[in-house]
PDB file of C-alpha atoms in Angstrom:
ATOM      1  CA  UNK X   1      23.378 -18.808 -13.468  1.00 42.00           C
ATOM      2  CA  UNK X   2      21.777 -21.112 -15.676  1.00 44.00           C
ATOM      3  CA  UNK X   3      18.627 -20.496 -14.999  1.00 40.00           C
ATOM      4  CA  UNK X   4      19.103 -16.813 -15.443  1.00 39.00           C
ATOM      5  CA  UNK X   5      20.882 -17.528 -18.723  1.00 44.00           C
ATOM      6  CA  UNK X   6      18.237 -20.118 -20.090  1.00 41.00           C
ATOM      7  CA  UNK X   7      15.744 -18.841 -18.968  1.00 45.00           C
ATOM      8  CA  UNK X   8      12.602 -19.197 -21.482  1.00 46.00           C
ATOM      9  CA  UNK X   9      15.399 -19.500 -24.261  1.00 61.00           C
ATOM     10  CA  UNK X  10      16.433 -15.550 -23.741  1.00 69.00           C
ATOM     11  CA  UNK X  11      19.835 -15.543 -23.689  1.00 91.00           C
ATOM     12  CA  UNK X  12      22.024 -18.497 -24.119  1.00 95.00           C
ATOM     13  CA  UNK X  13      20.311 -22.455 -24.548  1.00 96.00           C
ATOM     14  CA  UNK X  14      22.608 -24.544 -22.576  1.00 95.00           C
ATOM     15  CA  UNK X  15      20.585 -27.886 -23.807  1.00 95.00           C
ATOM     16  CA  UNK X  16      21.974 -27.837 -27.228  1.00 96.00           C
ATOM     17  CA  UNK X  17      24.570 -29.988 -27.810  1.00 97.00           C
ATOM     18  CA  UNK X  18      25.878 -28.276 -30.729  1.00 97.00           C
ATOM     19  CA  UNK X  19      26.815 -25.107 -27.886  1.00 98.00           C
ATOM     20  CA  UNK X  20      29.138 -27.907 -26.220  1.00 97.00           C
ATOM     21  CA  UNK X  21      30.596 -29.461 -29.651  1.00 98.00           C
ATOM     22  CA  UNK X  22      31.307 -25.650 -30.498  1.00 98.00           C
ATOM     23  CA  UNK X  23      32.713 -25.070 -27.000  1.00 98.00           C
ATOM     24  CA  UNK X  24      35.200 -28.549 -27.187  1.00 98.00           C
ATOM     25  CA  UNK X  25      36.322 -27.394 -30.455  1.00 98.00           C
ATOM     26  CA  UNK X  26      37.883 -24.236 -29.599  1.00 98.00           C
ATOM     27  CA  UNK X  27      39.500 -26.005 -26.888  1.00 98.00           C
ATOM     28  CA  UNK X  28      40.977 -28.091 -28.480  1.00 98.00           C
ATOM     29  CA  UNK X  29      42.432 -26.474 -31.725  1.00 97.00           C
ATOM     30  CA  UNK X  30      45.260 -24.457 -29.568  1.00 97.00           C
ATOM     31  CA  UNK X  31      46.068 -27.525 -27.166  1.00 97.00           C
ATOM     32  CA  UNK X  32      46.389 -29.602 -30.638  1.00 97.00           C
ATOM     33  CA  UNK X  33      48.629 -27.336 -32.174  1.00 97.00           C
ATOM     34  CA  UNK X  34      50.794 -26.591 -29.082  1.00 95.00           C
ATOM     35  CA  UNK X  35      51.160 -30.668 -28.212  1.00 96.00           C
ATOM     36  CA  UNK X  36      51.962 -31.376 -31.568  1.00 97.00           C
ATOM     37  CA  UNK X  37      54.496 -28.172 -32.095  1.00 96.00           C
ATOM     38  CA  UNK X  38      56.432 -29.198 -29.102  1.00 95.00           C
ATOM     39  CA  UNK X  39      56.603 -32.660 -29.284  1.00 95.00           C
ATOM     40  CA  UNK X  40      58.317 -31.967 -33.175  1.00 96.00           C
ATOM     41  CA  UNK X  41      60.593 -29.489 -31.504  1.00 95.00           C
ATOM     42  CA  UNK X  42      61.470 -32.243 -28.814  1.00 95.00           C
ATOM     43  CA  UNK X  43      61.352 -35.430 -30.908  1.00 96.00           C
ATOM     44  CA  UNK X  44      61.186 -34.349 -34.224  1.00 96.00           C
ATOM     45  CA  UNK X  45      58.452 -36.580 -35.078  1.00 95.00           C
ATOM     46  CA  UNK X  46      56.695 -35.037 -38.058  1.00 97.00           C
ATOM     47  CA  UNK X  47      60.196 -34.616 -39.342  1.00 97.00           C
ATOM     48  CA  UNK X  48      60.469 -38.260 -38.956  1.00 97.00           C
ATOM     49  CA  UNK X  49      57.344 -38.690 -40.590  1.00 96.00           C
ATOM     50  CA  UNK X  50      58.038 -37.060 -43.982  1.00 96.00           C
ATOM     51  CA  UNK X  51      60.873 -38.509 -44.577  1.00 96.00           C
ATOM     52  CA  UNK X  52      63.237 -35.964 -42.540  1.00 96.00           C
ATOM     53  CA  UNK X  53      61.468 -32.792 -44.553  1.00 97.00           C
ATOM     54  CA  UNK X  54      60.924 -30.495 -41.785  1.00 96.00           C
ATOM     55  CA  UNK X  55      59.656 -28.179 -44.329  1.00 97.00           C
ATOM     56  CA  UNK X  56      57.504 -30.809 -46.078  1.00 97.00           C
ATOM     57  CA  UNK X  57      56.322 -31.569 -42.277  1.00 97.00           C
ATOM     58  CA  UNK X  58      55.331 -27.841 -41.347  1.00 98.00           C
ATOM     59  CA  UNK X  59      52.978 -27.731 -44.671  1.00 98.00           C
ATOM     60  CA  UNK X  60      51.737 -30.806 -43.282  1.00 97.00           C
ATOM     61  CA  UNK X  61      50.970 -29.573 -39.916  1.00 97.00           C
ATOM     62  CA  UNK X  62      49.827 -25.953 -41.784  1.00 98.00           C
ATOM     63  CA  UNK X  63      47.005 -28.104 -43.865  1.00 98.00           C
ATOM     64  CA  UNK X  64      45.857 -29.728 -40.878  1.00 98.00           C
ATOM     65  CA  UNK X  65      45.479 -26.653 -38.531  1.00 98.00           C
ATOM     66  CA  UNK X  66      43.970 -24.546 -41.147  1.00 97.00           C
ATOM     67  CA  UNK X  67      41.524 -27.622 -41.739  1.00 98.00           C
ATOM     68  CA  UNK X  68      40.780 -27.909 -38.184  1.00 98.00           C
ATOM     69  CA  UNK X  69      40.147 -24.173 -38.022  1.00 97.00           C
ATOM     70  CA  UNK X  70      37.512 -24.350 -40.947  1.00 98.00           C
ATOM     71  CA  UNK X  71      36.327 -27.310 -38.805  1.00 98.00           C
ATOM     72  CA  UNK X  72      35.463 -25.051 -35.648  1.00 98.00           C
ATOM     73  CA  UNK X  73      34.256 -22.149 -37.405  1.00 98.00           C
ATOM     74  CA  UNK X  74      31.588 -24.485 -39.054  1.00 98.00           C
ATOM     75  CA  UNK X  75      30.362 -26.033 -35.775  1.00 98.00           C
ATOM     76  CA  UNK X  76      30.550 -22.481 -34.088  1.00 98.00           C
ATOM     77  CA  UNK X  77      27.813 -21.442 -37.095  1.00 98.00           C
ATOM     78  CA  UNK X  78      25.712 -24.286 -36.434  1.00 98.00           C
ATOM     79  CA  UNK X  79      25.705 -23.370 -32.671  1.00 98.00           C
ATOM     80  CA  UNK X  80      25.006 -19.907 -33.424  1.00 98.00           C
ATOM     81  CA  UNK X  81      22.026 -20.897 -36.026  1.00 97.00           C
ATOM     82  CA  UNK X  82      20.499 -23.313 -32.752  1.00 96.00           C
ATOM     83  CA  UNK X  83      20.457 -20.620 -29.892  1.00 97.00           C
ATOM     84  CA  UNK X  84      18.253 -17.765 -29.212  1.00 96.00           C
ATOM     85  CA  UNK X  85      18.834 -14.069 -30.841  1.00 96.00           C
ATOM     86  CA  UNK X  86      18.593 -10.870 -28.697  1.00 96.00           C
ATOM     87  CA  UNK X  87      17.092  -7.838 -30.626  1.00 95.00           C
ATOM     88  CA  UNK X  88      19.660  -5.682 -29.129  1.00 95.00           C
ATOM     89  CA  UNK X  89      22.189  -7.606 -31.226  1.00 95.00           C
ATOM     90  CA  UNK X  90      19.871  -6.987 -34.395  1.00 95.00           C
ATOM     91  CA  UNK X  91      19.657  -3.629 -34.649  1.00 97.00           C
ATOM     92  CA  UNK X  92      21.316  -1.522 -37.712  1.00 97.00           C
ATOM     93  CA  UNK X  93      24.025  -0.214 -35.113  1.00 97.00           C
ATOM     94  CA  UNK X  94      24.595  -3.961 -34.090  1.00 97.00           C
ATOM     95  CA  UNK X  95      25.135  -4.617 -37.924  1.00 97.00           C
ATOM     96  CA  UNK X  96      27.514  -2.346 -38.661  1.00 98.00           C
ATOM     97  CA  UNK X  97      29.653  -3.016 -35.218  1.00 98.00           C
ATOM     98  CA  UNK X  98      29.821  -6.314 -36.596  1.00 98.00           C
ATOM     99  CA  UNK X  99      30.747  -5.752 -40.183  1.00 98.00           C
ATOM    100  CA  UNK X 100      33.673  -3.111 -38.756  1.00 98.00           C
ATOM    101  CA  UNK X 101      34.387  -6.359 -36.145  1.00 98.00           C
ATOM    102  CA  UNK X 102      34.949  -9.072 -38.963  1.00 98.00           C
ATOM    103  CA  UNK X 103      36.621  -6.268 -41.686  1.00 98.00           C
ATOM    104  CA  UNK X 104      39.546  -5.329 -39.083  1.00 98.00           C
ATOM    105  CA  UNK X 105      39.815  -8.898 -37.617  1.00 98.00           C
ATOM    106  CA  UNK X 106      40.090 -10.177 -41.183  1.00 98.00           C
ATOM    107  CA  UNK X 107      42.870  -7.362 -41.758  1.00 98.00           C
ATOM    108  CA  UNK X 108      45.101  -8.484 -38.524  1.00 98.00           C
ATOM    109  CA  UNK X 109      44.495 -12.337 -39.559  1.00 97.00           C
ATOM    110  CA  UNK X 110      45.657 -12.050 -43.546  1.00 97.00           C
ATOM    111  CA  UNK X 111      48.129  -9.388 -42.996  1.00 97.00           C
ATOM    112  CA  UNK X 112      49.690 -11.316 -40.067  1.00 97.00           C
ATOM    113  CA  UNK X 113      49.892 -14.239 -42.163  1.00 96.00           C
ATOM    114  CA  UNK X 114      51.136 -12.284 -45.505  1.00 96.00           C
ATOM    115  CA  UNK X 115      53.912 -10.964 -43.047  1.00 95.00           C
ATOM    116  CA  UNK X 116      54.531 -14.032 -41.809  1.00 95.00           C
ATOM    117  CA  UNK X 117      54.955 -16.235 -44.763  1.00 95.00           C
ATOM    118  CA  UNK X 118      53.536 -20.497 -44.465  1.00 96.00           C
ATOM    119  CA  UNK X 119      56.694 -21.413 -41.995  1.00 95.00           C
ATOM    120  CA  UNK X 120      56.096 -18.541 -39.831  1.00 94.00           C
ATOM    121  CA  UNK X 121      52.361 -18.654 -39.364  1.00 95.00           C
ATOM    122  CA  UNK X 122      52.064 -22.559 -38.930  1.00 96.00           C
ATOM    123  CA  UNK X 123      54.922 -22.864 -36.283  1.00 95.00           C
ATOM    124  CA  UNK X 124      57.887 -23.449 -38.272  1.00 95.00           C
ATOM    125  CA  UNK X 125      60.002 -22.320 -35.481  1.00 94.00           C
ATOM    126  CA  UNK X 126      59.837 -25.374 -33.578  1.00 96.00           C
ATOM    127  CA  UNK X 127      60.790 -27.454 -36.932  1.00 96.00           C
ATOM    128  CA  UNK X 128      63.932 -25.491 -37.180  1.00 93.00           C
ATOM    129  CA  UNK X 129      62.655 -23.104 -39.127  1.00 94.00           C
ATOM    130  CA  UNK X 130      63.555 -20.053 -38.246  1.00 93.00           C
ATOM    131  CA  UNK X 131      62.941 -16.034 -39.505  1.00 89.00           C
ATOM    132  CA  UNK X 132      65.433 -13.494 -40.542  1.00 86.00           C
ATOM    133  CA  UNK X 133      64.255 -11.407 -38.332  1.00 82.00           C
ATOM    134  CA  UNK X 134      61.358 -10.495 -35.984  1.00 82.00           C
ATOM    135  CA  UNK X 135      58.584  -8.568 -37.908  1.00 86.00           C
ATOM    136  CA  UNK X 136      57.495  -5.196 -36.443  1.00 86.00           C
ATOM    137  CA  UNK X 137      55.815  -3.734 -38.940  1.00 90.00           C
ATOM    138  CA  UNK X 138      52.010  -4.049 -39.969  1.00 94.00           C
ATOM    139  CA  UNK X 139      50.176  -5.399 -38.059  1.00 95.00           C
ATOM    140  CA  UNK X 140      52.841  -6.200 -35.301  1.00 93.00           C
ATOM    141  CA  UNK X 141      53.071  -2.291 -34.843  1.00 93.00           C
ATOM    142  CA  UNK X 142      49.213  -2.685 -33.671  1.00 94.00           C
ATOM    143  CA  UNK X 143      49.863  -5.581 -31.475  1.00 94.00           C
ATOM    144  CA  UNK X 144      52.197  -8.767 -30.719  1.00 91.00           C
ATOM    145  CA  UNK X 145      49.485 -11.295 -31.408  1.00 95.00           C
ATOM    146  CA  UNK X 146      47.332 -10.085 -34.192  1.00 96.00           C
ATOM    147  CA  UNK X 147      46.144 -13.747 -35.487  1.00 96.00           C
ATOM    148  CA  UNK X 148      45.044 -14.000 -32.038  1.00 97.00           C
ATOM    149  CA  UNK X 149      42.995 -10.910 -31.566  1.00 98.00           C
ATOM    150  CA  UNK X 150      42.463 -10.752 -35.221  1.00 98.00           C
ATOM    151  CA  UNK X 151      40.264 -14.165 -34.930  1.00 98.00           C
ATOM    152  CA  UNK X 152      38.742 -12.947 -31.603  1.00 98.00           C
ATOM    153  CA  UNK X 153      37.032  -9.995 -33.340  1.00 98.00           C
ATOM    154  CA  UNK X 154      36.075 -12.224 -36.003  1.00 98.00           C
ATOM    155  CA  UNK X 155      34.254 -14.411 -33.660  1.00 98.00           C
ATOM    156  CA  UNK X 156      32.884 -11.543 -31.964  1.00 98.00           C
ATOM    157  CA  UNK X 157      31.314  -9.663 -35.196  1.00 98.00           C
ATOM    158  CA  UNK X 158      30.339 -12.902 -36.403  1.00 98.00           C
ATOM    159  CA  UNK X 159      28.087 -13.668 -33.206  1.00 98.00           C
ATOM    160  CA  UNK X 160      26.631  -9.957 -33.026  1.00 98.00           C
ATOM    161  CA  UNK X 161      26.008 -10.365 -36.750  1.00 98.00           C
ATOM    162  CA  UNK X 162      23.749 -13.495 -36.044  1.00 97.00           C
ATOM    163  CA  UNK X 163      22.419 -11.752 -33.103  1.00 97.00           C
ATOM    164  CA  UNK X 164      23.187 -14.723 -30.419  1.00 97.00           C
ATOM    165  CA  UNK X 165      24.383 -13.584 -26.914  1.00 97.00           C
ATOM    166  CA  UNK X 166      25.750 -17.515 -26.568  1.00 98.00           C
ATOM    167  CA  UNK X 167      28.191 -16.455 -29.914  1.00 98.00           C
ATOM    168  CA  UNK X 168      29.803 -13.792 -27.186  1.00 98.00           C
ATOM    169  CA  UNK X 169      29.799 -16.346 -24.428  1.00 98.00           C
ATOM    170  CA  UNK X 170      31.515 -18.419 -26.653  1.00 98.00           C
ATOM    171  CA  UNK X 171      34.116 -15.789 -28.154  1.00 98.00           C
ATOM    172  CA  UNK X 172      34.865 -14.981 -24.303  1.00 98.00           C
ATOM    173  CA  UNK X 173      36.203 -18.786 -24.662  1.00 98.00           C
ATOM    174  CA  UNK X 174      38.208 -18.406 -27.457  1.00 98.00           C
ATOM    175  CA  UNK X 175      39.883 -15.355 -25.825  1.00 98.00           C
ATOM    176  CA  UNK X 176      40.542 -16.566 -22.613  1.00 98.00           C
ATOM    177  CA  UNK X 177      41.889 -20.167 -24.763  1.00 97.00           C
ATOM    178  CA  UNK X 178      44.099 -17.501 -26.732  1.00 97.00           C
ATOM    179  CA  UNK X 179      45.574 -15.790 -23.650  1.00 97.00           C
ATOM    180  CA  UNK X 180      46.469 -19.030 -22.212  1.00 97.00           C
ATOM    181  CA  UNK X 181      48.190 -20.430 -25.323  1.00 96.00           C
ATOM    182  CA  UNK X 182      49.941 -17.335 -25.684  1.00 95.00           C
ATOM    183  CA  UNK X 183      51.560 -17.638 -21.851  1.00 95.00           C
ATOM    184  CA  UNK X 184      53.025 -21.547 -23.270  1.00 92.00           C
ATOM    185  CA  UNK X 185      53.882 -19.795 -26.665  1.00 93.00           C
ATOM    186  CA  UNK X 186      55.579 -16.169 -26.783  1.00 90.00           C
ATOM    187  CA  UNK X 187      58.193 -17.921 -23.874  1.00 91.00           C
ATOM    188  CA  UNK X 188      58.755 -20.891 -25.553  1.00 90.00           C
ATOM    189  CA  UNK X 189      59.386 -18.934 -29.097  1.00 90.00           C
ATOM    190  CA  UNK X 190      61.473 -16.386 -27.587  1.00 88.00           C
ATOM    191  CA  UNK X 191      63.683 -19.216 -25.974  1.00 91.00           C
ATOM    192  CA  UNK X 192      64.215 -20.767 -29.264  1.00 90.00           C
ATOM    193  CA  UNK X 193      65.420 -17.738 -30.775  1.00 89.00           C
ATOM    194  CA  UNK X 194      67.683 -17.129 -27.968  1.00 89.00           C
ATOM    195  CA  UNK X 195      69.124 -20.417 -28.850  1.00 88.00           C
ATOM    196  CA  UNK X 196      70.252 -19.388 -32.340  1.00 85.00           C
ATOM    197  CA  UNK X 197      71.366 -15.886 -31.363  1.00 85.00           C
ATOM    198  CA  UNK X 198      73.855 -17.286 -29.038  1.00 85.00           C
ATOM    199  CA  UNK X 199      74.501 -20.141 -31.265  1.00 82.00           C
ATOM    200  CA  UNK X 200      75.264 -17.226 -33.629  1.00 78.00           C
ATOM    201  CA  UNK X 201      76.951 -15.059 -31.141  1.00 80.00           C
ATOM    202  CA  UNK X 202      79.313 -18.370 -31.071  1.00 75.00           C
ATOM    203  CA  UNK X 203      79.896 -19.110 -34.620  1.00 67.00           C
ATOM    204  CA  UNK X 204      80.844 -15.332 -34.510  1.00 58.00           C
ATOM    205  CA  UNK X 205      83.645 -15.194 -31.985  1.00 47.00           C
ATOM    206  CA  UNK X 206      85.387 -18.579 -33.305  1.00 57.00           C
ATOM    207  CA  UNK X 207      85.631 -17.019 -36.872  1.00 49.00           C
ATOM    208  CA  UNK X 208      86.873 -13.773 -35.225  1.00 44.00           C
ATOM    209  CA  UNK X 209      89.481 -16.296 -33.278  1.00 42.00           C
ATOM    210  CA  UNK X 210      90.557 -17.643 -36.043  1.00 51.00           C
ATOM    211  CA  UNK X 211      90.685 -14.503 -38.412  1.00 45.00           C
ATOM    212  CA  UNK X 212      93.119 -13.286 -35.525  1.00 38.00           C
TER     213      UNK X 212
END
């Protein structure tokens, strides 16, 4: 497979380090962000750390994994700037499929996140922080996980827009790394706000008790 891949520097360069450091980086951002999450939700440890500010220790938390994210997207560039290009992926067709790519995964990303507030993008659930409500509106009407797919597509446009098949191999990573943190995630969310609801459902029939 190798061969057939690097072969004569067509497709994908597997000698380049910078494919690897790319590679370990979008790894590592969801395992980060899901060890970390947890272990606050178990032990309360950020809490701890800011003084018992679990609000103060989501921003914190926020910062880092949007600075990580920056992080990865700038050694995903640099891999894409060492491998080879494909002129199927620079034609004018190419361009525009991935201008359309980055434009809607750009949409799913902000609008997700304008929906979503600081709190409810960056994990404040497992500080205690919970929503109102579950959003369904834009763009949760489109689909469950649009930060998710959102960033996907961006990958994706950004790779056809360099014109490097190793930018798809690599955005086949970051989906499959996506679909697995989303198997520890969407159960692990939905069990915390089953927790309140019947802490809620509760609080409700003691006040009833006692209106009685």
């Amino acid at each position: 497979m190798t061969g057939f891949l690097g072969q004569n520097k067509g497709l994908v360069d597997f000698d380049q380090k910078s494919l690897a450091v790319a590679a370990a980086a979008i790894a590592f951002n969801p395992i980060f962000w899901n060890t970390v999450a947890r272990q606050e939700y178990h032990n309360k440890i950020l809490t701890k750390l800011a003084g018992g500010n679990s609000r103060m220790a989501c921003y914190g938390l926020a910062v880092t994994i949007f600075s990580l994210g920056i992080f990865r997207d700038f050694l995903y560039e640099r891999a894409l700037r060492a491998q080879p290009s494909h002129p199927l992926l620079q034609t004018a067709l190419a361009t525009y499929v991935a201008y359309g790519l980055l434009a809607a995964g750009n949409v799913l990303v902000l609008s997700s996140m304008w929906a979503l507030g600081v709190t409810g993008t960056y994990l404040g659930d497992y500080f205690g922080i919970l929503m109102d409500d579950i959003v369904t509106g834009f763009p949760f009407n489109v689909t469950v996980s649009p930060m998710y797919y959102g960033s996907t597509m961006s990958f994706l446009g950004t790779a056809i827009l360099f014109g490097k098949p190793a930018g798809i191999l690599l955005t086949v990573e970051v989906l499959i790394v996506y679909l697995i943190a989303l198997r520890f995630e969407d159960p692990f969310t939905a069990a915390i706000y089953a927790k309140r609801e019947k802490a809620r459902s509760k609080g409700g029939l003691k006040a009833a008790k006692k209106e009685l």
